[in-house]
Amino acid sequence: MTSSPPPHEPDEVARLTARAAELLEAVWGQTPTAPVSPSQLPVLFVLEHNEGINLRTLADTLGSTPPSASRLCDRLQAVGFLERAPSPNSRREVHLYLTKPGRAFLAEVRARRERELTALFARMPAHKRSVLLEGLEAFCWTAAARIHEDQSSDSRSA
Amino acid sequence: MTSSPPPHEPDEVARLTARAAELLEAVWGQTPTAPVSPSQLPVLFVLEHNEGINLRTLADTLGSTPPSASRLCDRLQAVGFLERAPSPNSRREVHLYLTKPGRAFLAEVRARRERELTALFARMPAHKRSVLLEGLEAFCWTAAARIHEDQSSDSRSA
DNA sequence: TATTGTTATACTCTATAACTATA
DNA sequence: TATAGTTATAGAGTATAACAATA
């Protein structure tokens, strides 16, 4: 005589995910990332998975504009985390690369963030960690697919 | 003769959570929040759960400084989303409040973000949604507890 | 004297517009 | 002429320092 289990509709999970994201931002907001500003950090993330991208594509991916992206690259180049290389095909295009120190810095930031989370998850029951892991794996897979689709449609419509 | 199930240590879940957060930021990064800037949005989030907070506490909670917080409040007040009210107890303190339009705007932003996520979760198997929901509930509970502890220790050490 | 909030200053971030070089 | 990238300009975000008012 028990009622059927709750349905867990997409919008229910969406609401909780949004709340989780807000909480996570509150936890991470305190973590310093000097000498890289909050605006510069996404540049490193994008470059990591898009080796040799040009400036316009970077700006599009950031949801920003070429002048802004150019300035961000200026600063990152100044601290040695980014490299501008002339394109072999087109003399007006620039290819962007993370330098070795840039990658090392990125790994540092991730490690710092993950340490924060590890401390948090240590206080969660092992079973909850397991189900969260399974759910997040599916989320990452779906989100990555969606982002990839968006990029494809962007380049078609551009 | 099967091996034991994977342990799902805290650091394993932390790594995946960090990746999920990066993906989520990439998905949400494109969502516009005008007339409120990315820096101003956290002010609204903080005020929502801390009605009547003063300016210094707001700055601390944001991980920012009083002058920066003051300027953010200037803009939010200018668009009518925030109110400064003199404290009845202390004539140098200011109490900050969300206005009714401020709350309405916050609900709008959340709805927009949740719509993005709902579309994404609709493409995930129902079972994955269920386990993600269970895992995120535990995460929100633990993260909220931690943030609350931090705030308590901050006010003790200040 | 210590605390709350603001203003002063200098630098970074952001977008639009104007410009240079290349295709 | 169209495109890639930069520079010019103006407004917003940030932090440190200096300041006014209050405790």
Coordinates of N, CA and C in Angstrom, one line a residue, chain B residues 20-135:
Chain B
A20 N 32.1 19.2 -13.4 CA 30.6 19.5 -13.6 C 30.4 21.0 -13.4
A21 N 31.1 21.6 -12.4 CA 30.9 23.1 -12.2 C 31.5 23.9 -13.4
E22 N 32.6 23.4 -13.9 CA 33.2 24.1 -15.1 C 32.2 24.1 -16.3
L23 N 31.7 22.9 -16.5 CA 30.7 22.7 -17.6 C 29.5 23.6 -17.4
L24 N 29.0 23.6 -16.2 CA 27.8 24.4 -15.9 C 28.0 25.9 -16.1
E25 N 29.2 26.3 -15.7 CA 29.5 27.7 -15.9 C 29.6 28.0 -17.4
A26 N 30.1 27.1 -18.2 CA 30.1 27.3 -19.6 C 28.7 27.4 -20.2
V27 N 27.8 26.6 -19.7 CA 26.4 26.6 -20.2 C 25.7 27.9 -19.8
W28 N 25.9 28.3 -18.5 CA 25.2 29.5 -18.0 C 25.9 30.8 -18.4
G29 N 27.1 30.7 -18.8 CA 27.9 31.9 -19.1 C 27.2 32.7 -20.2
Q30 N 26.5 32.0 -21.1 CA 25.9 32.7 -22.2 C 24.6 33.4 -21.8
T31 N 24.0 32.9 -20.7 CA 22.7 33.4 -20.3 C 22.8 34.9 -19.8
P32 N 22.1 35.8 -20.4 CA 22.2 37.2 -20.1 C 21.4 37.5 -18.8
T33 N 21.9 38.5 -18.0 CA 21.3 38.9 -16.7 C 21.0 40.4 -16.6
A34 N 21.1 41.1 -17.8 CA 20.9 42.5 -17.8 C 19.5 42.9 -17.1
P35 N 19.4 44.0 -16.4 CA 20.4 45.0 -16.2 C 21.4 44.8 -15.1
V36 N 21.5 43.6 -14.6 CA 22.4 43.3 -13.5 C 23.6 42.6 -13.9
S37 N 24.8 43.1 -13.6 CA 26.0 42.6 -14.0 C 26.4 41.3 -13.2
P38 N 27.3 40.5 -13.7 CA 27.8 39.3 -13.0 C 28.2 39.6 -11.6
S39 N 28.9 40.8 -11.4 CA 29.3 41.1 -10.0 C 28.2 41.5 -9.1
Q40 N 27.1 42.0 -9.7 CA 26.0 42.5 -8.8 C 25.1 41.3 -8.4
L41 N 25.1 40.3 -9.3 CA 24.2 39.1 -9.0 C 24.4 38.5 -7.6
P42 N 25.6 38.2 -7.2 CA 25.8 37.6 -5.9 C 25.3 38.5 -4.8
V43 N 25.3 39.8 -5.0 CA 24.7 40.7 -4.0 C 23.3 40.3 -3.7
L44 N 22.5 40.1 -4.8 CA 21.1 39.8 -4.6 C 21.0 38.4 -3.9
F45 N 21.8 37.5 -4.3 CA 21.7 36.1 -3.7 C 22.0 36.3 -2.2
V46 N 23.0 37.0 -1.8 CA 23.3 37.2 -0.4 C 22.2 37.8 0.4
L47 N 21.7 38.9 -0.2 CA 20.6 39.7 0.5 C 19.3 38.9 0.7
E48 N 19.1 38.0 -0.3 CA 17.9 37.2 -0.2 C 17.8 36.4 1.1
H49 N 19.0 35.8 1.5 CA 19.0 35.0 2.7 C 19.5 35.7 3.9
N50 N 19.8 37.0 3.8 CA 20.3 37.8 4.9 C 19.6 39.2 4.9
E51 N 18.4 39.2 5.1 CA 17.6 40.4 5.1 C 18.1 41.4 6.1
G52 N 18.3 42.6 5.7 CA 18.7 43.7 6.7 C 20.1 43.6 7.1
I53 N 21.0 42.9 6.4 CA 22.4 42.8 6.6 C 23.0 44.2 6.5
N54 N 24.2 44.5 7.1 CA 24.8 45.8 6.9 C 25.9 45.7 5.9
L55 N 26.5 46.8 5.5 CA 27.4 46.8 4.4 C 28.7 46.0 4.6
R56 N 29.2 46.1 5.8 CA 30.5 45.4 6.0 C 30.3 43.9 6.0
T57 N 29.2 43.4 6.6 CA 28.9 42.0 6.5 C 28.6 41.5 5.1
L58 N 28.0 42.3 4.3 CA 27.8 42.0 2.9 C 29.1 41.8 2.2
A59 N 30.0 42.8 2.4 CA 31.3 42.7 1.8 C 32.1 41.5 2.2
D60 N 32.1 41.2 3.5 CA 32.7 39.9 4.0 C 32.1 38.7 3.4
T61 N 30.8 38.6 3.3 CA 30.2 37.5 2.7 C 30.5 37.3 1.2
L62 N 30.7 38.4 0.5 CA 31.0 38.4 -0.9 C 32.5 38.1 -1.1
G63 N 33.3 38.1 0.0 CA 34.7 38.0 -0.1 C 35.3 39.3 -0.8
S64 N 34.6 40.4 -0.5 CA 35.0 41.6 -1.2 C 35.3 42.7 -0.1
T65 N 35.3 44.0 -0.5 CA 35.7 45.0 0.5 C 34.5 46.0 0.5
P66 N 34.4 46.8 1.6 CA 33.3 47.7 1.8 C 33.2 48.7 0.6
P67 N 34.2 49.3 0.1 CA 34.0 50.2 -1.0 C 33.4 49.6 -2.2
S68 N 33.9 48.4 -2.6 CA 33.4 47.7 -3.7 C 31.9 47.4 -3.5
A69 N 31.6 46.8 -2.3 CA 30.2 46.5 -2.0 C 29.3 47.7 -2.1
S70 N 29.9 48.9 -1.6 CA 29.1 50.1 -1.6 C 28.7 50.5 -3.0
R71 N 29.7 50.4 -3.9 CA 29.4 50.8 -5.3 C 28.4 49.8 -6.0
L72 N 28.6 48.5 -5.7 CA 27.6 47.6 -6.3 C 26.2 47.9 -5.8
C73 N 26.1 48.3 -4.5 CA 24.8 48.7 -4.0 C 24.3 50.0 -4.6
D74 N 25.2 50.9 -4.9 CA 24.8 52.1 -5.7 C 24.0 51.8 -6.9
R75 N 24.6 50.9 -7.8 CA 24.0 50.5 -9.0 C 22.7 49.8 -8.8
L76 N 22.7 48.9 -7.9 CA 21.5 48.1 -7.7 C 20.3 49.0 -7.1
Q77 N 20.7 50.0 -6.4 CA 19.8 50.9 -5.8 C 19.2 51.8 -7.0
A78 N 20.1 52.1 -7.9 CA 19.7 53.0 -9.0 C 18.7 52.3 -9.9
V79 N 18.8 51.0 -10.1 CA 17.8 50.3 -10.9 C 16.6 49.8 -10.0
G80 N 16.6 50.1 -8.7 CA 15.5 49.9 -7.9 C 15.4 48.5 -7.3
F81 N 16.5 47.7 -7.3 CA 16.4 46.4 -6.8 C 16.9 46.3 -5.4
L82 N 17.4 47.3 -4.8 CA 18.0 47.3 -3.5 C 17.6 48.6 -2.7
E83 N 17.5 48.5 -1.4 CA 17.2 49.6 -0.6 C 18.2 49.8 0.5
R84 N 18.7 51.0 0.8 CA 19.5 51.3 2.0 C 18.5 51.9 3.0
A85 N 18.5 51.3 4.2 CA 17.7 51.9 5.3 C 18.5 52.1 6.5
P86 N 18.4 53.3 7.2 CA 19.2 53.6 8.3 C 18.8 52.6 9.5
S87 N 19.9 52.2 10.2 CA 19.6 51.3 11.3 C 18.9 52.0 12.5
P88 N 18.0 51.4 13.1 CA 17.3 52.1 14.3 C 18.3 52.1 15.5
N89 N 19.2 51.2 15.6 CA 20.1 51.1 16.7 C 21.3 52.0 16.6
S90 N 21.9 51.9 15.4 CA 23.2 52.7 15.3 C 23.1 53.6 14.1
R91 N 23.4 54.9 14.3 CA 23.2 55.9 13.3 C 24.3 55.8 12.2
R92 N 25.3 55.0 12.4 CA 26.3 54.9 11.3 C 26.1 53.6 10.4
E93 N 25.3 52.7 10.9 CA 25.1 51.5 10.1 C 23.9 51.7 9.1
V94 N 24.1 50.9 8.1 CA 23.0 50.8 7.0 C 22.5 49.4 6.9
H95 N 21.2 49.3 6.9 CA 20.6 48.0 6.6 C 20.2 47.9 5.2
L96 N 20.5 46.7 4.6 CA 20.3 46.5 3.1 C 19.1 45.6 2.9
Y97 N 18.3 45.9 2.0 CA 17.1 45.1 1.7 C 16.9 44.9 0.2
L98 N 16.4 43.8 -0.2 CA 15.9 43.6 -1.6 C 14.6 44.3 -1.7
T99 N 14.3 45.0 -2.8 CA 13.0 45.5 -3.0 C 12.1 44.4 -3.7
K100 N 10.9 44.7 -3.8 CA 10.0 43.7 -4.5 C 10.4 43.5 -5.9
P101 N 10.8 44.5 -6.7 CA 11.3 44.3 -8.1 C 12.6 43.5 -8.0
G102 N 13.4 43.7 -7.0 CA 14.6 43.0 -6.9 C 14.4 41.5 -6.7
R103 N 13.4 41.1 -5.9 CA 13.1 39.7 -5.7 C 12.5 39.1 -7.0
A104 N 11.7 39.9 -7.7 CA 11.1 39.4 -8.9 C 12.2 39.1 -10.0
F105 N 13.2 40.0 -10.0 CA 14.3 39.8 -11.0 C 15.0 38.6 -10.7
L106 N 15.3 38.4 -9.4 CA 16.0 37.2 -8.9 C 15.3 35.9 -9.4
A107 N 14.0 35.9 -9.2 CA 13.1 34.8 -9.6 C 13.2 34.5 -11.1
E108 N 13.3 35.6 -11.8 CA 13.4 35.6 -13.3 C 14.7 34.9 -13.7
V109 N 15.8 35.4 -13.1 CA 17.1 34.8 -13.4 C 17.1 33.3 -13.1
R110 N 16.6 33.0 -12.0 CA 16.6 31.5 -11.6 C 15.8 30.7 -12.6
A111 N 14.6 31.3 -13.0 CA 13.8 30.6 -13.9 C 14.5 30.3 -15.2
R112 N 15.2 31.4 -15.7 CA 15.9 31.3 -17.0 C 17.0 30.2 -16.9
R113 N 17.7 30.2 -15.8 CA 18.8 29.2 -15.6 C 18.2 27.8 -15.5
E114 N 17.1 27.7 -14.8 CA 16.5 26.4 -14.6 C 15.9 25.8 -15.9
R115 N 15.4 26.8 -16.7 CA 14.9 26.3 -18.0 C 16.1 25.7 -18.8
E116 N 17.2 26.3 -18.8 CA 18.4 25.8 -19.5 C 18.7 24.3 -19.0
L117 N 18.7 24.2 -17.7 CA 19.0 22.9 -17.1 C 17.9 21.9 -17.4
T118 N 16.6 22.3 -17.3 CA 15.5 21.4 -17.6 C 15.7 20.8 -18.9
A119 N 16.0 21.6 -19.9 CA 16.2 21.1 -21.3 C 17.3 20.0 -21.3
L120 N 18.3 20.3 -20.5 CA 19.5 19.4 -20.5 C 19.1 18.1 -19.8
F121 N 18.4 18.2 -18.7 CA 18.0 17.0 -17.9 C 17.0 16.1 -18.6
A122 N 16.2 16.7 -19.5 CA 15.2 16.0 -20.3 C 15.9 14.9 -21.1
R123 N 17.2 15.2 -21.4 CA 17.9 14.2 -22.3 C 18.7 13.2 -21.5
M124 N 18.5 13.2 -20.2 CA 19.2 12.3 -19.3 C 18.2 11.2 -18.9
P125 N 18.7 9.9 -18.8 CA 17.8 8.8 -18.3 C 17.2 9.1 -17.0
A126 N 16.0 8.7 -16.7 CA 15.3 9.1 -15.5 C 16.0 8.5 -14.3
H127 N 16.6 7.4 -14.4 CA 17.4 6.8 -13.3 C 18.5 7.7 -12.9
K128 N 19.2 8.2 -13.9 CA 20.4 9.1 -13.6 C 19.9 10.4 -12.9
R129 N 18.7 10.9 -13.4 CA 18.2 12.1 -12.7 C 17.9 11.8 -11.2
S130 N 17.4 10.6 -11.0 CA 17.0 10.2 -9.6 C 18.3 10.2 -8.7
V131 N 19.3 9.5 -9.1 CA 20.5 9.4 -8.3 C 21.2 10.8 -8.2
L132 N 21.2 11.6 -9.2 CA 21.7 12.9 -9.1 C 21.0 13.7 -8.1
L133 N 19.7 13.6 -8.1 CA 18.9 14.3 -7.1 C 19.2 14.0 -5.7
E134 N 19.4 12.7 -5.5 CA 19.7 12.2 -4.1 C 21.1 12.7 -3.7
G135 N 22.0 12.6 -4.6 CA 23.4 13.1 -4.3 C 23.4 14.6 -4.1

